[in-house]
C-alpha atoms as a printed R data frame, in Angstrom:
    type eleno elety resid chain resno       x       y       z
1   ATOM     1    CA   UNK     A     1 -21.930  95.339 -41.596
2   ATOM     2    CA   UNK     A     2 -24.236  96.753 -44.283
3   ATOM     3    CA   UNK     A     3 -27.954  97.514 -44.558
4   ATOM     4    CA   UNK     A     4 -30.212  99.122 -41.931
5   ATOM     5    CA   UNK     A     5 -28.302  97.585 -39.011
6   ATOM     6    CA   UNK     A     6 -25.013  98.894 -40.395
7   ATOM     7    CA   UNK     A     7 -26.487 102.342 -40.932
8   ATOM     8    CA   UNK     A     8 -27.785 102.428 -37.348
9   ATOM     9    CA   UNK     A     9 -24.420 101.315 -35.987
10  ATOM    10    CA   UNK     A    10 -22.606 104.014 -37.965
11  ATOM    11    CA   UNK     A    11 -25.069 106.623 -36.754
12  ATOM    12    CA   UNK     A    12 -24.634 105.623 -33.092
13  ATOM    13    CA   UNK     A    13 -20.845 105.570 -33.327
14  ATOM    14    CA   UNK     A    14 -20.900 108.886 -35.136
15  ATOM    15    CA   UNK     A    15 -22.934 110.509 -32.373
16  ATOM    16    CA   UNK     A    16 -20.540 109.156 -29.730
17  ATOM    17    CA   UNK     A    17 -17.554 110.411 -31.689
18  ATOM    18    CA   UNK     A    18 -19.083 113.866 -32.058
19  ATOM    19    CA   UNK     A    19 -19.947 113.988 -28.346
20  ATOM    20    CA   UNK     A    20 -16.405 113.056 -27.321
21  ATOM    21    CA   UNK     A    21 -14.576 114.972 -29.986
22  ATOM    22    CA   UNK     A    22 -13.772 118.202 -28.156
23  ATOM    23    CA   UNK     A    23 -12.502 116.508 -24.966
24  ATOM    24    CA   UNK     A    24 -11.079 113.322 -26.392
25  ATOM    25    CA   UNK     A    25  -7.737 112.456 -24.770
26  ATOM    26    CA   UNK     A    26  -5.232 110.081 -26.387
27  ATOM    27    CA   UNK     A    27  -5.382 106.657 -24.745
28  ATOM    28    CA   UNK     A    28  -1.654 106.740 -24.003
29  ATOM    29    CA   UNK     A    29  -2.048 109.937 -21.959
30  ATOM    30    CA   UNK     A    30  -5.010 108.462 -20.078
31  ATOM    31    CA   UNK     A    31  -3.004 105.329 -19.305
32  ATOM    32    CA   UNK     A    32   0.049 107.255 -18.125
33  ATOM    33    CA   UNK     A    33  -2.137 109.374 -15.860
34  ATOM    34    CA   UNK     A    34  -3.546 106.457 -13.863
35  ATOM    35    CA   UNK     A    35  -2.276 106.487 -10.283
36  ATOM    36    CA   UNK     A    36  -0.857 103.154  -9.127
37  ATOM    37    CA   UNK     A    37  -0.221 103.380  -5.377
38  ATOM    38    CA   UNK     A    38  -0.422  99.617  -4.851
39  ATOM    39    CA   UNK     A    39   2.482  97.282  -4.078
40  ATOM    40    CA   UNK     A    40   3.924  96.204  -7.431
41  ATOM    41    CA   UNK     A    41   6.097  93.341  -6.222
42  ATOM    42    CA   UNK     A    42   5.404  90.934  -3.343
43  ATOM    43    CA   UNK     A    43   8.545  88.809  -3.617
44  ATOM    44    CA   UNK     A    44  12.230  89.646  -4.103
45  ATOM    45    CA   UNK     A    45  13.673  86.142  -3.661
46  ATOM    46    CA   UNK     A    46  12.619  82.603  -4.519
47  ATOM    47    CA   UNK     A    47  10.569  83.701  -7.519
48  ATOM    48    CA   UNK     A    48  11.275  80.572  -9.583
49  ATOM    49    CA   UNK     A    49  10.443  78.286  -6.671
50  ATOM    50    CA   UNK     A    50   7.211  80.173  -6.021
51  ATOM    51    CA   UNK     A    51   6.189  79.956  -9.671
52  ATOM    52    CA   UNK     A    52   6.850  76.192  -9.762
53  ATOM    53    CA   UNK     A    53   4.825  75.687  -6.583
54  ATOM    54    CA   UNK     A    54   1.861  77.799  -7.685
55  ATOM    55    CA   UNK     A    55   1.528  76.403 -11.202
56  ATOM    56    CA   UNK     A    56   1.784  72.840  -9.829
57  ATOM    57    CA   UNK     A    57  -0.994  73.738  -7.369
58  ATOM    58    CA   UNK     A    58  -3.228  74.309 -10.394
59  ATOM    59    CA   UNK     A    59  -2.663  70.695 -11.463
60  ATOM    60    CA   UNK     A    60   0.045  71.330 -14.005
61  ATOM    61    CA   UNK     A    61   3.060  69.031 -14.134
62  ATOM    62    CA   UNK     A    62   6.260  71.020 -13.675
63  ATOM    63    CA   UNK     A    63   9.650  69.861 -14.922
64  ATOM    64    CA   UNK     A    64  12.629  71.877 -13.716
65  ATOM    65    CA   UNK     A    65  15.501  71.422 -16.165
66  ATOM    66    CA   UNK     A    66  18.671  73.057 -17.423
67  ATOM    67    CA   UNK     A    67  18.972  74.224 -21.013
68  ATOM    68    CA   UNK     A    68  21.175  71.198 -21.735
69  ATOM    69    CA   UNK     A    69  18.567  68.809 -20.346
70  ATOM    70    CA   UNK     A    70  15.580  70.422 -22.069
71  ATOM    71    CA   UNK     A    71  15.652  68.473 -25.402
72  ATOM    72    CA   UNK     A    72  15.734  65.099 -23.655
73  ATOM    73    CA   UNK     A    73  13.029  66.128 -21.184
74  ATOM    74    CA   UNK     A    74  10.746  67.249 -24.008
75  ATOM    75    CA   UNK     A    75  11.288  64.041 -25.955
76  ATOM    76    CA   UNK     A    76  10.516  61.949 -22.873
77  ATOM    77    CA   UNK     A    77   7.291  63.873 -22.256
78  ATOM    78    CA   UNK     A    78   5.836  63.423 -25.746
79  ATOM    79    CA   UNK     A    79   3.158  60.768 -25.474
80  ATOM    80    CA   UNK     A    80   1.266  59.747 -28.602
81  ATOM    81    CA   UNK     A    81   2.658  60.273 -32.061
82  ATOM    82    CA   UNK     A    82   2.510  63.843 -33.396
83  ATOM    83    CA   UNK     A    83   2.682  67.325 -31.877
84  ATOM    84    CA   UNK     A    84   2.034  70.773 -33.297
85  ATOM    85    CA   UNK     A    85   4.778  73.360 -32.902
86  ATOM    86    CA   UNK     A    86   5.245  76.978 -33.991
87  ATOM    87    CA   UNK     A    87   7.619  76.949 -36.958
88  ATOM    88    CA   UNK     A    88  10.040  79.301 -35.172
89  ATOM    89    CA   UNK     A    89  10.736  77.142 -32.098
90  ATOM    90    CA   UNK     A    90  14.509  77.083 -31.400
91  ATOM    91    CA   UNK     A    91  16.219  74.074 -32.951
92  ATOM    92    CA   UNK     A    92  18.164  73.643 -29.705
93  ATOM    93    CA   UNK     A    93  14.913  72.737 -27.911
94  ATOM    94    CA   UNK     A    94  14.030  70.009 -30.413
95  ATOM    95    CA   UNK     A    95  17.356  68.235 -30.895
96  ATOM    96    CA   UNK     A    96  16.268  64.962 -29.234
97  ATOM    97    CA   UNK     A    97  12.844  64.724 -30.888
98  ATOM    98    CA   UNK     A    98  12.448  62.831 -34.208
99  ATOM    99    CA   UNK     A    99  11.364  65.409 -36.774
100 ATOM   100    CA   UNK     A   100   8.525  63.177 -37.988
101 ATOM   101    CA   UNK     A   101   6.727  63.686 -34.676
102 ATOM   102    CA   UNK     A   102   6.541  67.447 -35.085
103 ATOM   103    CA   UNK     A   103   4.104  69.353 -37.312
104 ATOM   104    CA   UNK     A   104   5.098  73.014 -37.769
105 ATOM   105    CA   UNK     A   105   2.157  75.440 -37.932
106 ATOM   106    CA   UNK     A   106  -0.557  72.905 -38.892
107 ATOM   107    CA   UNK     A   107  -3.790  74.214 -40.335
108 ATOM   108    CA   UNK     A   108  -6.884  74.351 -38.132
109 ATOM   109    CA   UNK     A   109  -8.448  71.193 -39.582
110 ATOM   110    CA   UNK     A   110  -5.337  69.179 -38.719
111 ATOM   111    CA   UNK     A   111  -4.990  70.484 -35.146
112 ATOM   112    CA   UNK     A   112  -7.740  68.313 -33.676
113 ATOM   113    CA   UNK     A   113  -6.053  65.124 -34.901
114 ATOM   114    CA   UNK     A   114  -2.726  65.852 -33.182
115 ATOM   115    CA   UNK     A   115  -1.734  64.575 -29.742
116 ATOM   116    CA   UNK     A   116  -0.660  67.936 -28.361
117 ATOM   117    CA   UNK     A   117   1.278  71.127 -28.874
118 ATOM   118    CA   UNK     A   118   4.668  72.416 -27.753
119 ATOM   119    CA   UNK     A   119   5.199  76.175 -27.431
120 ATOM   120    CA   UNK     A   120   7.129  78.859 -25.605
121 ATOM   121    CA   UNK     A   121   5.458  81.766 -23.812
122 ATOM   122    CA   UNK     A   122   5.743  85.541 -23.345
123 ATOM   123    CA   UNK     A   123   5.937  85.809 -19.560
124 ATOM   124    CA   UNK     A   124   5.091  83.825 -16.399
125 ATOM   125    CA   UNK     A   125   3.812  85.182 -13.066
126 ATOM   126    CA   UNK     A   126   5.076  83.595  -9.848
127 ATOM   127    CA   UNK     A   127   2.454  85.048  -7.493
128 ATOM   128    CA   UNK     A   128  -0.471  83.588  -9.439
129 ATOM   129    CA   UNK     A   129   1.191  80.606 -11.128
130 ATOM   130    CA   UNK     A   130   0.071  81.984 -14.478
131 ATOM   131    CA   UNK     A   131   1.692  81.679 -17.899
132 ATOM   132    CA   UNK     A   132   0.854  84.277 -20.537
133 ATOM   133    CA   UNK     A   133   1.055  83.751 -24.275
134 ATOM   134    CA   UNK     A   134   0.888  86.790 -26.553
135 ATOM   135    CA   UNK     A   135   1.240  84.589 -29.652
136 ATOM   136    CA   UNK     A   136   4.476  86.233 -30.684
137 ATOM   137    CA   UNK     A   137   7.789  84.396 -31.308
138 ATOM   138    CA   UNK     A   138   7.879  80.712 -30.263
139 ATOM   139    CA   UNK     A   139   4.140  80.656 -29.465
140 ATOM   140    CA   UNK     A   140   2.266  80.331 -32.744
141 ATOM   141    CA   UNK     A   141  -1.260  81.538 -33.400
142 ATOM   142    CA   UNK     A   142  -3.928  81.303 -30.701
143 ATOM   143    CA   UNK     A   143  -5.690  78.177 -32.042
144 ATOM   144    CA   UNK     A   144  -2.453  76.248 -31.680
145 ATOM   145    CA   UNK     A   145  -2.613  76.490 -27.878
146 ATOM   146    CA   UNK     A   146  -6.380  75.991 -27.501
147 ATOM   147    CA   UNK     A   147  -7.383  73.052 -29.723
148 ATOM   148    CA   UNK     A   148  -4.943  70.199 -28.869
149 ATOM   149    CA   UNK     A   149  -5.733  68.324 -25.646
150 ATOM   150    CA   UNK     A   150  -2.187  68.445 -24.279
151 ATOM   151    CA   UNK     A   151  -0.023  71.574 -24.000
152 ATOM   152    CA   UNK     A   152   3.693  71.542 -23.246
153 ATOM   153    CA   UNK     A   153   5.079  75.017 -22.485
154 ATOM   154    CA   UNK     A   154   8.730  75.998 -22.121
155 ATOM   155    CA   UNK     A   155   9.320  78.837 -19.636
156 ATOM   156    CA   UNK     A   156  12.819  80.257 -19.260
157 ATOM   157    CA   UNK     A   157  13.997  81.747 -15.973
158 ATOM   158    CA   UNK     A   158  14.223  85.273 -17.378
159 ATOM   159    CA   UNK     A   159  10.536  85.108 -18.352
160 ATOM   160    CA   UNK     A   160   9.344  84.580 -14.766
161 ATOM   161    CA   UNK     A   161   8.352  87.763 -12.909
162 ATOM   162    CA   UNK     A   162   7.210  88.108  -9.322
163 ATOM   163    CA   UNK     A   163   3.798  89.680  -9.784
164 ATOM   164    CA   UNK     A   164   1.064  90.778 -12.180
165 ATOM   165    CA   UNK     A   165   2.138  94.455 -12.638
166 ATOM   166    CA   UNK     A   166   5.600  93.371 -13.789
167 ATOM   167    CA   UNK     A   167   4.039  90.944 -16.255
168 ATOM   168    CA   UNK     A   168   1.710  93.556 -17.711
169 ATOM   169    CA   UNK     A   169   4.651  95.892 -18.302
170 ATOM   170    CA   UNK     A   170   6.131  93.267 -20.621
171 ATOM   171    CA   UNK     A   171   2.926  92.733 -22.597
172 ATOM   172    CA   UNK     A   172   1.313  94.664 -25.429
173 ATOM   173    CA   UNK     A   173  -2.423  95.024 -24.639
174 ATOM   174    CA   UNK     A   174  -3.151  95.284 -28.350
175 ATOM   175    CA   UNK     A   175  -1.998  91.700 -28.907
176 ATOM   176    CA   UNK     A   176  -4.194  88.606 -28.326
177 ATOM   177    CA   UNK     A   177  -3.295  87.421 -24.819
178 ATOM   178    CA   UNK     A   178  -3.933  83.946 -23.419
179 ATOM   179    CA   UNK     A   179  -3.572  83.489 -19.638
180 ATOM   180    CA   UNK     A   180  -2.954  79.891 -18.562
181 ATOM   181    CA   UNK     A   181  -3.199  78.736 -14.933
182 ATOM   182    CA   UNK     A   182  -3.298  74.946 -15.093
183 ATOM   183    CA   UNK     A   183  -5.390  72.780 -17.410
184 ATOM   184    CA   UNK     A   184  -8.509  74.361 -18.912
185 ATOM   185    CA   UNK     A   185 -11.373  73.827 -16.442
186 ATOM   186    CA   UNK     A   186 -14.886  74.981 -15.695
187 ATOM   187    CA   UNK     A   187 -17.736  73.891 -13.410
188 ATOM   188    CA   UNK     A   188 -21.345  73.059 -14.141
189 ATOM   189    CA   UNK     A   189 -24.289  74.356 -12.112
190 ATOM   190    CA   UNK     A   190 -23.614  71.741  -9.400
191 ATOM   191    CA   UNK     A   191 -19.933  72.784  -9.220
192 ATOM   192    CA   UNK     A   192 -18.693  69.556 -10.777
193 ATOM   193    CA   UNK     A   193 -15.312  70.314 -12.330
194 ATOM   194    CA   UNK     A   194 -15.013  69.628 -16.053
195 ATOM   195    CA   UNK     A   195 -11.635  69.897 -17.756
196 ATOM   196    CA   UNK     A   196 -10.823  70.480 -21.397
197 ATOM   197    CA   UNK     A   197 -13.906  72.444 -22.422
198 ATOM   198    CA   UNK     A   198 -12.105  75.640 -23.440
199 ATOM   199    CA   UNK     A   199  -8.563  74.368 -23.961
200 ATOM   200    CA   UNK     A   200  -6.094  71.567 -23.181
201 ATOM   201    CA   UNK     A   201  -6.894  69.107 -20.384
202 ATOM   202    CA   UNK     A   202  -3.222  68.434 -19.735
203 ATOM   203    CA   UNK     A   203  -0.593  71.112 -19.044
204 ATOM   204    CA   UNK     A   204   3.112  70.369 -18.620
205 ATOM   205    CA   UNK     A   205   5.541  73.197 -17.862
206 ATOM   206    CA   UNK     A   206   9.280  72.993 -18.513
207 ATOM   207    CA   UNK     A   207  10.960  75.583 -16.319
208 ATOM   208    CA   UNK     A   208  14.458  76.144 -17.663
209 ATOM   209    CA   UNK     A   209  16.748  77.361 -14.887
210 ATOM   210    CA   UNK     A   210  20.465  78.176 -15.245
211 ATOM   211    CA   UNK     A   211  21.516  75.682 -12.571
212 ATOM   212    CA   UNK     A   212  20.416  72.112 -11.816
213 ATOM   213    CA   UNK     A   213  17.322  72.311  -9.661
214 ATOM   214    CA   UNK     A   214  16.975  68.777  -8.352
215 ATOM   215    CA   UNK     A   215  14.662  67.134 -10.864
216 ATOM   216    CA   UNK     A   216  10.939  67.099 -11.236
217 ATOM   217    CA   UNK     A   217   8.479  69.019  -9.108
218 ATOM   218    CA   UNK     A   218   4.843  67.957  -9.330
C-alpha cells in the first residue's frame, strides 16, 4: 500500500511496535505458556467408527474400504467426465481410473468446468466429524477443494484422531487450513439451508481402514 493511506498504516504499526518493543515476548514462548487443563481426548476406542458416524451425520457419503479396494471404489464414485487432482496423488489410489478423466493441478479458469475433485487430507477429527486440509502433500492448493461442486476425500486410518487438540498438534497454524464438516452449507435470514455457496455441494469420504469394514456406511 502506498500514498497517504500507506503512510498512515506504517505510522500506526510503527507506534504499536514501539509500544510493545520492550516487553515483546516471542509467540512460541507465549504459546507454550498457555495452560491447558481441559480433557484432550474423549475417546480411546472406536475412533474410526465414531468418525464415520459423525461425518455421515453432516450429510457426507462415507465409503469404508481397504487399501486394495480403494482404486475400484474411487473409479465407481466418479460421476461425470473429468476430475481435478493434485499432481502428487499416489498412483496406487488411481490405478482403476482412466487417466483421461483426471486433470492434475488445473488452472483456476479450468476448475469451474470440471465435475469434481479428488484429494487426500492432513487429519480428520472423530469427535466433530471434521476433515482438515492444510494443502500440503496430496491436497493441492486451496482453490482445488473449494471451486468444484463435488469433493472426494481419501482419509487413511492413521490420519483419524479422537479430538480437536490432537488434530491441532498435527497442524501448522501458519499454513492455510480448510475445515470440512459435510457439504458446504449456509442459511439465509429465514434459516433456509443453501448448499454449495462457499464450496462443494457434494462430499464423499473414503475411509481407508486396514481390515475389511463391512462395506458402505451412509
